[in-house]
PDB file of N, CA and C in Angstrom:
ATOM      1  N   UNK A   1      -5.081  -1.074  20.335  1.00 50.00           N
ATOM      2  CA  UNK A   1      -5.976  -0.309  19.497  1.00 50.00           C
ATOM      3  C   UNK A   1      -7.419  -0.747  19.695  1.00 50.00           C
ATOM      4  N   UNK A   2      -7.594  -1.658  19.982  1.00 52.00           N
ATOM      5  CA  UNK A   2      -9.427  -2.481  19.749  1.00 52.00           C
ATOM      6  C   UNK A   2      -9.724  -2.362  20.980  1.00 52.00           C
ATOM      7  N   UNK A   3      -8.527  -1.815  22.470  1.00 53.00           N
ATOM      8  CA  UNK A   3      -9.661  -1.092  23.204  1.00 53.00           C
ATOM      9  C   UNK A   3      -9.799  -0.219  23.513  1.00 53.00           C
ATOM     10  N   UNK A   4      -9.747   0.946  22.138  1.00 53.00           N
ATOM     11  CA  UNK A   4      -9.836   2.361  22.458  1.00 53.00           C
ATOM     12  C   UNK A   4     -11.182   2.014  21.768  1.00 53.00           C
ATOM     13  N   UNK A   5     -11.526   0.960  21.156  1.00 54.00           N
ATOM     14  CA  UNK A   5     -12.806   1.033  20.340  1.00 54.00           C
ATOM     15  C   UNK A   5     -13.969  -0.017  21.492  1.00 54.00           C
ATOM     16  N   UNK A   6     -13.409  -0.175  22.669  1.00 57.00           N
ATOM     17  CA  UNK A   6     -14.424  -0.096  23.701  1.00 57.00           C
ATOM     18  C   UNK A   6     -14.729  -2.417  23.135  1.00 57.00           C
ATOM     19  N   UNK A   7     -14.095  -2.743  22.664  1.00 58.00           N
ATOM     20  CA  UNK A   7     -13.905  -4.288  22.265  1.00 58.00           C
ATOM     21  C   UNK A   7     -13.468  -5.217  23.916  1.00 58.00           C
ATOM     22  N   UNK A   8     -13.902  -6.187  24.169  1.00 58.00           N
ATOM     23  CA  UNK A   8     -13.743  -6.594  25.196  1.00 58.00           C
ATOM     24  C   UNK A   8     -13.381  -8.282  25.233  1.00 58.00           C
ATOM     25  N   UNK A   9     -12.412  -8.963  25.901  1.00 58.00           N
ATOM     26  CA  UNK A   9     -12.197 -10.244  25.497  1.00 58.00           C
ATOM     27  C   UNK A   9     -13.352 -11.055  25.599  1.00 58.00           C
ATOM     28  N   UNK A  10     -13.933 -11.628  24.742  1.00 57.00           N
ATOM     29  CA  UNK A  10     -15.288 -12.604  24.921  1.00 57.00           C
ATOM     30  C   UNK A  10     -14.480 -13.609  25.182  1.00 57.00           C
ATOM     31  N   UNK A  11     -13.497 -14.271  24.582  1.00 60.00           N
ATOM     32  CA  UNK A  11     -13.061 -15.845  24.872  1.00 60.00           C
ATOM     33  C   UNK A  11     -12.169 -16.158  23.946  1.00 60.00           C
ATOM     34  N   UNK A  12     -10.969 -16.418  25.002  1.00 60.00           N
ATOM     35  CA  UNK A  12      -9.361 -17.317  24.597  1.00 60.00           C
ATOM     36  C   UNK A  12      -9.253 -18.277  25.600  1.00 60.00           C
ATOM     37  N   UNK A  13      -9.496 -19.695  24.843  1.00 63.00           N
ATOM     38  CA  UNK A  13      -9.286 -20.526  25.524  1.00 63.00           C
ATOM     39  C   UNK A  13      -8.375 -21.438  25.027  1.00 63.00           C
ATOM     40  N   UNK A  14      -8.005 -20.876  23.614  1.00 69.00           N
ATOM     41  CA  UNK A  14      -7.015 -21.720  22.420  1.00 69.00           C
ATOM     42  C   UNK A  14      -5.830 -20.940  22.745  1.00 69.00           C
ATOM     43  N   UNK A  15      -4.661 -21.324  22.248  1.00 75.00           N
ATOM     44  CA  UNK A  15      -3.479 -20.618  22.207  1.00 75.00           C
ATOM     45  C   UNK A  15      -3.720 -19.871  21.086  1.00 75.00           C
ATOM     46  N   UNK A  16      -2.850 -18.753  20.244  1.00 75.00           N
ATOM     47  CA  UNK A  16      -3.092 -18.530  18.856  1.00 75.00           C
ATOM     48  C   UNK A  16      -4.584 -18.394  18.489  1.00 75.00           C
ATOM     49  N   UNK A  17      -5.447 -18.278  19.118  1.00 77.00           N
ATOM     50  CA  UNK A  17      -6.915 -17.682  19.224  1.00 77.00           C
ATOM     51  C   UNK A  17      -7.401 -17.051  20.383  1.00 77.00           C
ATOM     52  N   UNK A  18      -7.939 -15.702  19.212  1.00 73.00           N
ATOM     53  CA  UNK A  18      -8.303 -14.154  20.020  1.00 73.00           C
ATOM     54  C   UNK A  18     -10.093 -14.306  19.469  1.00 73.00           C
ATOM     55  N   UNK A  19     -10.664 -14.208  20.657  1.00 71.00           N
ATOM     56  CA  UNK A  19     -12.136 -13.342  19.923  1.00 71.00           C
ATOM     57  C   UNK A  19     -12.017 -11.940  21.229  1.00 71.00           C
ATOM     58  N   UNK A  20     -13.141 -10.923  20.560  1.00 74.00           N
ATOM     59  CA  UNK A  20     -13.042  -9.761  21.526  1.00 74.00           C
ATOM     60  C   UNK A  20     -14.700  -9.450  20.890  1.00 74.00           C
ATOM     61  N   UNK A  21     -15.209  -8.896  21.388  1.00 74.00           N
ATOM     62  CA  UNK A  21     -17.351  -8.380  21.268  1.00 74.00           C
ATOM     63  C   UNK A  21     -16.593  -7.005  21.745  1.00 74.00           C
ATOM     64  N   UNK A  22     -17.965  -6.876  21.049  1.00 72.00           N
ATOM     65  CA  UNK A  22     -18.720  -5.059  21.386  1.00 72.00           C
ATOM     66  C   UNK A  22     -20.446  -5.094  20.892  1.00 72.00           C
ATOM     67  N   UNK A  23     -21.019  -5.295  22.192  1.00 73.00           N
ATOM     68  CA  UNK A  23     -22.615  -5.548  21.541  1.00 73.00           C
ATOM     69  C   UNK A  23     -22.440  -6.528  21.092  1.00 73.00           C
ATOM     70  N   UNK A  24     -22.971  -6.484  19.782  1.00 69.00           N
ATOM     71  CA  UNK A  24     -23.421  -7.667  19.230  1.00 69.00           C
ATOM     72  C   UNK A  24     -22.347  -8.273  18.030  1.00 69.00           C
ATOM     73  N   UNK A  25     -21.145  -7.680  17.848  1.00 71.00           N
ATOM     74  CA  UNK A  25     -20.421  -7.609  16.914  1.00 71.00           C
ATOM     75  C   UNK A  25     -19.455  -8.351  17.775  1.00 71.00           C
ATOM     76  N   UNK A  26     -18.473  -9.487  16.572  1.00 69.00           N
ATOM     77  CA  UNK A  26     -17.343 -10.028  17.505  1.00 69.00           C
ATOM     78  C   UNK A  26     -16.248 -10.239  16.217  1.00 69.00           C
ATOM     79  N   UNK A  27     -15.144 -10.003  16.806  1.00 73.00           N
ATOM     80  CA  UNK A  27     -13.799 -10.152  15.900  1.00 73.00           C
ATOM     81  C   UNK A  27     -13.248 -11.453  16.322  1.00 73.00           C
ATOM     82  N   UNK A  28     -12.607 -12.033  15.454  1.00 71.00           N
ATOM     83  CA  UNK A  28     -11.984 -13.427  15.623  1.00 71.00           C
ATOM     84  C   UNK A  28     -10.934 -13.499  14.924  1.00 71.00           C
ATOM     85  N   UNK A  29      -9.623 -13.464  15.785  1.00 75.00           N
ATOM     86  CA  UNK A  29      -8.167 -13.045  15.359  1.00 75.00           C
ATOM     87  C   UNK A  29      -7.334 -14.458  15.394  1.00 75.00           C
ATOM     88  N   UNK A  30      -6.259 -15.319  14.433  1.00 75.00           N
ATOM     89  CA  UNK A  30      -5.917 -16.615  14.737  1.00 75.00           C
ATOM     90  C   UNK A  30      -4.487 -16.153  14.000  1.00 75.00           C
ATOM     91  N   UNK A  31      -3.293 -16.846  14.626  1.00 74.00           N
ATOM     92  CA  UNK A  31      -2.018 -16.743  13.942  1.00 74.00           C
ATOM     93  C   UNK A  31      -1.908 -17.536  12.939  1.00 74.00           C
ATOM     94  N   UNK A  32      -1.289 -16.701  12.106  1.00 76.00           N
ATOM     95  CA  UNK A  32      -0.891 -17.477  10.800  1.00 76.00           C
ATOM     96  C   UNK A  32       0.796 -17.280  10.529  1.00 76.00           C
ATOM     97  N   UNK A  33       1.335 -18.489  11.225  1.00 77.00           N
ATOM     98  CA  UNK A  33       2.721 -18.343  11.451  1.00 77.00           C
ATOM     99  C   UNK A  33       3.929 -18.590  10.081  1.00 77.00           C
ATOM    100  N   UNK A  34       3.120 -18.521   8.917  1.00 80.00           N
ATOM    101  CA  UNK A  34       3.840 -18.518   7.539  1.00 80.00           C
ATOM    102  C   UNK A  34       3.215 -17.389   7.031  1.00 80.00           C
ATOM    103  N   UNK A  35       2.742 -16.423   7.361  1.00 73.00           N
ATOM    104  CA  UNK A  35       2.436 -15.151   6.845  1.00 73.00           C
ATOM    105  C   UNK A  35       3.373 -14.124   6.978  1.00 73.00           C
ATOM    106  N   UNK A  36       4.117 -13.648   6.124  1.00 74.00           N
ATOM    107  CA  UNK A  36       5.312 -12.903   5.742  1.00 74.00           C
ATOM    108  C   UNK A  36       4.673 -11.064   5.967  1.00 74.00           C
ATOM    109  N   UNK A  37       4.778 -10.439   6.911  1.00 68.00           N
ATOM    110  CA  UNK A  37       3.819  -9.119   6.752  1.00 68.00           C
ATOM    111  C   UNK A  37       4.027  -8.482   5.823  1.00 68.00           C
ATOM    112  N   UNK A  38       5.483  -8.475   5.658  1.00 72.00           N
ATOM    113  CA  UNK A  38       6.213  -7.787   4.576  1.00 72.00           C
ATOM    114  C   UNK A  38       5.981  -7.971   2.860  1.00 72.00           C
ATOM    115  N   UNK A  39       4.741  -8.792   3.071  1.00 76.00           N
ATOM    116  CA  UNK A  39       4.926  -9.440   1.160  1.00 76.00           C
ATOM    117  C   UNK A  39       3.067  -9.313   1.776  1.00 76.00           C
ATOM    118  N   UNK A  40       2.542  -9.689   2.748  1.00 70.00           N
ATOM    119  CA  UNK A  40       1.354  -9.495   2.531  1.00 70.00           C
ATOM    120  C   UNK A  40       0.520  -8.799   3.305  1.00 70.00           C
ATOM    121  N   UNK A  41      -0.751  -8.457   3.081  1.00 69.00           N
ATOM    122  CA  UNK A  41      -2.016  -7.735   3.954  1.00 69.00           C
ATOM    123  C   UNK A  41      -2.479  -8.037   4.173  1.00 69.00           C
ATOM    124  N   UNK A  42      -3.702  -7.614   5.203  1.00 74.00           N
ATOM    125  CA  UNK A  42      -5.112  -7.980   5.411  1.00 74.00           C
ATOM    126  C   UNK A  42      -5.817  -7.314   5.065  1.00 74.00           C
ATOM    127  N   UNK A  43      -7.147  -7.486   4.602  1.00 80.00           N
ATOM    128  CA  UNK A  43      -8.285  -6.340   4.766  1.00 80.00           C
ATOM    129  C   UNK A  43      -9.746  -7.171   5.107  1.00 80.00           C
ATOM    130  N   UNK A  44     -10.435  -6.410   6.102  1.00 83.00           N
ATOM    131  CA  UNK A  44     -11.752  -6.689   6.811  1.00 83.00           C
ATOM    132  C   UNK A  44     -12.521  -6.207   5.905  1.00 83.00           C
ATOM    133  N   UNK A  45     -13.873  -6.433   5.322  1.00 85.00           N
ATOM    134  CA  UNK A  45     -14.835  -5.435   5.739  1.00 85.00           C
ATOM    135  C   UNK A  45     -16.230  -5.488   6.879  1.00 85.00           C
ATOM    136  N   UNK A  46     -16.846  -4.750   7.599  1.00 87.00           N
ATOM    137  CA  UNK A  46     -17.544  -5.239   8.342  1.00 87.00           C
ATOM    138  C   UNK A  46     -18.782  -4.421   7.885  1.00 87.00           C
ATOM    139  N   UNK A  47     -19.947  -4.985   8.103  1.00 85.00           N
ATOM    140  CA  UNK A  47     -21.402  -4.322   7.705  1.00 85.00           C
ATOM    141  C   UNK A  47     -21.629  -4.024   9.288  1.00 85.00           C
ATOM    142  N   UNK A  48     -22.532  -3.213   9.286  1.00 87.00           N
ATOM    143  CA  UNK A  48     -22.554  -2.292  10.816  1.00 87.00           C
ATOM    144  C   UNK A  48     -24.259  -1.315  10.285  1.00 87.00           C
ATOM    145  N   UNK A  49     -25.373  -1.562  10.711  1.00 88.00           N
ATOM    146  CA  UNK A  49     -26.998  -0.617  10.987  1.00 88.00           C
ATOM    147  C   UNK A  49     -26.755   0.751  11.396  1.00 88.00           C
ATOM    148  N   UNK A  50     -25.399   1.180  11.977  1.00 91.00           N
ATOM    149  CA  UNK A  50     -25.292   2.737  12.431  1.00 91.00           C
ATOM    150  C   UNK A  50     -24.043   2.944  11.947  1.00 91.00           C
ATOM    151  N   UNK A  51     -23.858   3.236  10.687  1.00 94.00           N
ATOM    152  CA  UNK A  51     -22.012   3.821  10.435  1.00 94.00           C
ATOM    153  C   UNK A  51     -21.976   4.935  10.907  1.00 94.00           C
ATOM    154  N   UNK A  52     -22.562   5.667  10.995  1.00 96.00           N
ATOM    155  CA  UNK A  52     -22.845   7.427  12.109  1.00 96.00           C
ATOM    156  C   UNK A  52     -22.354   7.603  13.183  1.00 96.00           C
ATOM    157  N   UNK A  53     -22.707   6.806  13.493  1.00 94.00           N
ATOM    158  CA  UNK A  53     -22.387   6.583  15.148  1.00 94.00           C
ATOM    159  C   UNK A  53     -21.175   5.680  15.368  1.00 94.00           C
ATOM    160  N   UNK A  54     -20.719   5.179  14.691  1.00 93.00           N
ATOM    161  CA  UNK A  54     -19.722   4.256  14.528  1.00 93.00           C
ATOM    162  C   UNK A  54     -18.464   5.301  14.279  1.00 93.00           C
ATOM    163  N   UNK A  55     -18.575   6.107  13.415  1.00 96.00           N
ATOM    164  CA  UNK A  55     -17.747   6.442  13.065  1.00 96.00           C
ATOM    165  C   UNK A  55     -17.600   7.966  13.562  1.00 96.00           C
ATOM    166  N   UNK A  56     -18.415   8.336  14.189  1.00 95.00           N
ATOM    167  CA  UNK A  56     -18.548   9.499  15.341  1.00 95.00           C
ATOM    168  C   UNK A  56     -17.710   8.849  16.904  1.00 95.00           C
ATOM    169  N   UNK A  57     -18.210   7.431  17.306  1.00 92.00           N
ATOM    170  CA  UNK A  57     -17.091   7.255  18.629  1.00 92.00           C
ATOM    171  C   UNK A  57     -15.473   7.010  18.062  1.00 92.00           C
ATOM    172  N   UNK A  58     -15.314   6.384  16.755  1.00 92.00           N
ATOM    173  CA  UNK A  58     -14.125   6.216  16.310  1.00 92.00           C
ATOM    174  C   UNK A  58     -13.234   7.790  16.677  1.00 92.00           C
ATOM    175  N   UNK A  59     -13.952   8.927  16.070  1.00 94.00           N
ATOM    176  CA  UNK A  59     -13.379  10.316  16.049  1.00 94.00           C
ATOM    177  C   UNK A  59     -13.316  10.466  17.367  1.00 94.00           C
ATOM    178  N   UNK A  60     -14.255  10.750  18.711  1.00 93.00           N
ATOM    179  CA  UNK A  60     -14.332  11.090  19.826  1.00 93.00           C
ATOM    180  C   UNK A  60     -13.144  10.096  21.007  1.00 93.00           C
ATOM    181  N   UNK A  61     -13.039   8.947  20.355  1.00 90.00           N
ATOM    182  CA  UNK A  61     -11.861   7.900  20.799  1.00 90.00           C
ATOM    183  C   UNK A  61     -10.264   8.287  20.088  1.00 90.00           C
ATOM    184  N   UNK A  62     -10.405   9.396  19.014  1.00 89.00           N
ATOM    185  CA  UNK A  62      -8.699   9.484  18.530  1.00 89.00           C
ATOM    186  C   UNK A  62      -8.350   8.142  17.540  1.00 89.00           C
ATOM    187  N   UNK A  63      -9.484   7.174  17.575  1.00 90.00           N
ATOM    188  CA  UNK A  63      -9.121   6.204  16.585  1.00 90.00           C
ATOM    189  C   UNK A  63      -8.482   7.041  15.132  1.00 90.00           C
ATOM    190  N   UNK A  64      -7.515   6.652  15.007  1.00 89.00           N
ATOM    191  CA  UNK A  64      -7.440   7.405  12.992  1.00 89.00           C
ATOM    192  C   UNK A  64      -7.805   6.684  11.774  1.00 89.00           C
ATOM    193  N   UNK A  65      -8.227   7.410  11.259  1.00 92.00           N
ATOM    194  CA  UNK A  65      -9.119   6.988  10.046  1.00 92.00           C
ATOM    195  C   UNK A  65      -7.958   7.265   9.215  1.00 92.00           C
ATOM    196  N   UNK A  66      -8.263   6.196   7.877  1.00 92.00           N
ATOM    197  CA  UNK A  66      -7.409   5.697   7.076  1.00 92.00           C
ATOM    198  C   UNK A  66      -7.244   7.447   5.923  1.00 92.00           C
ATOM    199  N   UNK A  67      -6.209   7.845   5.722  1.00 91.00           N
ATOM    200  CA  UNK A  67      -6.093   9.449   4.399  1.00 91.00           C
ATOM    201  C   UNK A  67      -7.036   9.552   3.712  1.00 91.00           C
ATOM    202  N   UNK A  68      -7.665   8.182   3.184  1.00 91.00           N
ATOM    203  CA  UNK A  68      -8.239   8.080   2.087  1.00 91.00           C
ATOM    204  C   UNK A  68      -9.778   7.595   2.518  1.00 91.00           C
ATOM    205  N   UNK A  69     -10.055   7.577   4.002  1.00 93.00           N
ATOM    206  CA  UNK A  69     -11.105   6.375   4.314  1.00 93.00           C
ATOM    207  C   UNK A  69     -11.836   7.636   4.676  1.00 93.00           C
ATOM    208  N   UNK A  70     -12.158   8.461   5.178  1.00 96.00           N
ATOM    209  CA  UNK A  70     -13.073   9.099   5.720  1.00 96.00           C
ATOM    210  C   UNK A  70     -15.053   9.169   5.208  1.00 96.00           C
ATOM    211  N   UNK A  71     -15.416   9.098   6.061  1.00 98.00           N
ATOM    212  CA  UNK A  71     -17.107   8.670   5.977  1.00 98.00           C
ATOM    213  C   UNK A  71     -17.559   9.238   4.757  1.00 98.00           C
ATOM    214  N   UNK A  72     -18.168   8.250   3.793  1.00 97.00           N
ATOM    215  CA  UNK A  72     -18.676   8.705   2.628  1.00 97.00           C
ATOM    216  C   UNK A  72     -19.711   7.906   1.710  1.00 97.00           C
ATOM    217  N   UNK A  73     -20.340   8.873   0.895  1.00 97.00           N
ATOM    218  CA  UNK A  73     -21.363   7.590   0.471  1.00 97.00           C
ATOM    219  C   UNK A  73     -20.374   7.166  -1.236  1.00 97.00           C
ATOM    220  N   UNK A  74     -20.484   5.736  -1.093  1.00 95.00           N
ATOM    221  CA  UNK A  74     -19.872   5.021  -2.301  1.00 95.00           C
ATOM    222  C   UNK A  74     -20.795   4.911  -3.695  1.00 95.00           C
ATOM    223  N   UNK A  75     -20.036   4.471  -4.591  1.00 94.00           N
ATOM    224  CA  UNK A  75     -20.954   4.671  -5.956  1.00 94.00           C
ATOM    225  C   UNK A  75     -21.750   3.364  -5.959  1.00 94.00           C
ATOM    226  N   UNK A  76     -21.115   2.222  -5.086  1.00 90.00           N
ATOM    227  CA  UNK A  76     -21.869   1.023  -5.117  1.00 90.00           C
ATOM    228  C   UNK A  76     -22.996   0.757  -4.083  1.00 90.00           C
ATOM    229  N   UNK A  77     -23.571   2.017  -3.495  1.00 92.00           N
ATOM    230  CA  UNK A  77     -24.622   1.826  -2.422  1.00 92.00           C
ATOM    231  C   UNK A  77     -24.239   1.509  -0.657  1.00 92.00           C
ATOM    232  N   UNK A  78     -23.092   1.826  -0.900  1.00 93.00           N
ATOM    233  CA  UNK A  78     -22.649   1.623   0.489  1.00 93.00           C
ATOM    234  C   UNK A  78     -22.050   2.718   1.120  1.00 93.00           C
ATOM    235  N   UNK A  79     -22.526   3.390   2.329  1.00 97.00           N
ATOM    236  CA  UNK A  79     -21.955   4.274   3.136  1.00 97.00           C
ATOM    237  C   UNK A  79     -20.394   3.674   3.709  1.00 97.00           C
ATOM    238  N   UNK A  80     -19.402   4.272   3.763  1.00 96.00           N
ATOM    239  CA  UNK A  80     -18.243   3.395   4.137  1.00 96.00           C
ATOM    240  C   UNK A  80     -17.225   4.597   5.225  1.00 96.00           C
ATOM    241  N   UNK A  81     -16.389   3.847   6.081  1.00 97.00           N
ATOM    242  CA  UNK A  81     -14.839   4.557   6.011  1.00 97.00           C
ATOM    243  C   UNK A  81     -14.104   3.252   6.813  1.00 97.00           C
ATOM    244  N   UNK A  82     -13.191   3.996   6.564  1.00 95.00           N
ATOM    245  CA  UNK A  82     -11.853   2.776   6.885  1.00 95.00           C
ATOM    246  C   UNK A  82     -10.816   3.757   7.303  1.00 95.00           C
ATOM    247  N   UNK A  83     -10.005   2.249   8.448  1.00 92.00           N
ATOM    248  CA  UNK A  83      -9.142   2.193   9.268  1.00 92.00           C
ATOM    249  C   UNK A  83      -7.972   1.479   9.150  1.00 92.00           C
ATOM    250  N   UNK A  84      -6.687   1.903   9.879  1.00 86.00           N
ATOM    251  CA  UNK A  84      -5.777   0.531   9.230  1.00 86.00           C
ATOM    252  C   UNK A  84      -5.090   0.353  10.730  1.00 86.00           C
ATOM    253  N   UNK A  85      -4.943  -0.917  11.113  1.00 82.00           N
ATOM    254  CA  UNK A  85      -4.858  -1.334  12.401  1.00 82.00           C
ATOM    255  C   UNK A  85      -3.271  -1.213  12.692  1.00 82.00           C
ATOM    256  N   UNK A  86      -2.457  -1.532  13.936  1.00 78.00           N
ATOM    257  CA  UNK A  86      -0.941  -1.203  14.084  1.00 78.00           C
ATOM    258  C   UNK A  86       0.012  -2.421  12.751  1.00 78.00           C
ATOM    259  N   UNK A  87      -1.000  -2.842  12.296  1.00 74.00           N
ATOM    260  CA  UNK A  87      -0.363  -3.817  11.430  1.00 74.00           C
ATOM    261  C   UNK A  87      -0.416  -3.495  10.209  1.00 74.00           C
ATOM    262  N   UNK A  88      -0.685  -1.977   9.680  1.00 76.00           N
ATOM    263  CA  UNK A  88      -1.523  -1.660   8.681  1.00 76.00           C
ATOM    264  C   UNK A  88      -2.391  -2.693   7.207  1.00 76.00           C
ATOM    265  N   UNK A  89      -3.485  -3.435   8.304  1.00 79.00           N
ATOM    266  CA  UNK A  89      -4.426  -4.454   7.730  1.00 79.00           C
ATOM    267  C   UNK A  89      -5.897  -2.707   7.700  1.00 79.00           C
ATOM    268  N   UNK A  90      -6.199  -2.898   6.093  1.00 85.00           N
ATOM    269  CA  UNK A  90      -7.538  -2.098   6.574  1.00 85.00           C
ATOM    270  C   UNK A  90      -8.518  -2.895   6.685  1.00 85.00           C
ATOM    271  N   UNK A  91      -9.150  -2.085   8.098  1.00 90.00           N
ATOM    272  CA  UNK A  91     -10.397  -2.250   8.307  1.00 90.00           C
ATOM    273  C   UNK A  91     -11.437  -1.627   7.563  1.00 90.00           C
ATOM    274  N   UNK A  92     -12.353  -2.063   6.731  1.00 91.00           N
ATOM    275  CA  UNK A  92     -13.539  -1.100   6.571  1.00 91.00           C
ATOM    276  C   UNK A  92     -15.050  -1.319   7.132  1.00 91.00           C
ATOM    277  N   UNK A  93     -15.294  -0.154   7.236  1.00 93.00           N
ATOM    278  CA  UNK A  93     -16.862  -0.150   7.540  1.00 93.00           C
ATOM    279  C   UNK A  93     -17.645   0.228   6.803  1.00 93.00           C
ATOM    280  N   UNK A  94     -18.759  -0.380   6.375  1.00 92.00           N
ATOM    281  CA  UNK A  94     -20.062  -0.112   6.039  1.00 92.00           C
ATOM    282  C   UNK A  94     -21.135  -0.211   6.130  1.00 92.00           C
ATOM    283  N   UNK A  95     -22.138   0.835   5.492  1.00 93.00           N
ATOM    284  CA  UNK A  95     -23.898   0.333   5.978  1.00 93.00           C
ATOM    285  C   UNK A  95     -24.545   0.374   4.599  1.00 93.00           C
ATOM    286  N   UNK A  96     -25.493  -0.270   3.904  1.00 90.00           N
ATOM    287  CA  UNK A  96     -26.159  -0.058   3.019  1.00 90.00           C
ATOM    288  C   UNK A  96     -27.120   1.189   2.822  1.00 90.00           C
ATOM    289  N   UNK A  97     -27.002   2.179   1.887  1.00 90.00           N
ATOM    290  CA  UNK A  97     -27.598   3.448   2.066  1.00 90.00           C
ATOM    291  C   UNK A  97     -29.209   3.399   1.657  1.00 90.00           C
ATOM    292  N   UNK A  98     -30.116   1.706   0.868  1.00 81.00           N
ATOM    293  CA  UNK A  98     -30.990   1.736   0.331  1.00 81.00           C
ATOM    294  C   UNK A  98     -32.177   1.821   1.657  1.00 81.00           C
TER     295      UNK A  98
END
């Protein structure tokens, strides 16, 4: 999934440690081998200067956006949408609308 979103390996040099970039943005993924998926989740959020465009290559890539996530402005000042990864952990995105 993270390279339909154009993410690229920056550096695994650990076992059980993932980083991957895009620009200037980097994810940092580590196993957590007592984490039960079935009893628990994840959720990201990431701040991002262009959610527009962010969320325009997400659509043009087939990425799917979460039923409920689609691009919107929030009551708390934040432009947002969200994703949920093959693990269904959501991702969200946002930009500050001030």
């Amino acid at each position: 999934m993270y390279g339909n979103l154009f993410f690229l390996l920056f550096l695994s040099t650990h076992d059980h440690y993932l980083m991957l970039q895009k620009d200037d943005l980097q994810l940092h993924f580590f196993e957590f081998k007592n984490l039960v998926p079935a009893e628990n989740y994840g959720q990201i959020y990431i701040r991002t200067t262009s959610i527009e465009n962010l969320y325009n290559t997400f659509i043009e890539n087939k990425v799917p956006i979460h039923p409920n996530g689609n691009l919107a402005e929030k009551p708390w000042g934040q432009k947002e949408f969200s994703i949920l990864d093959p693990d269904s952990n959501l991702i969200t995105f946002g930009e500050a609308m001030n």
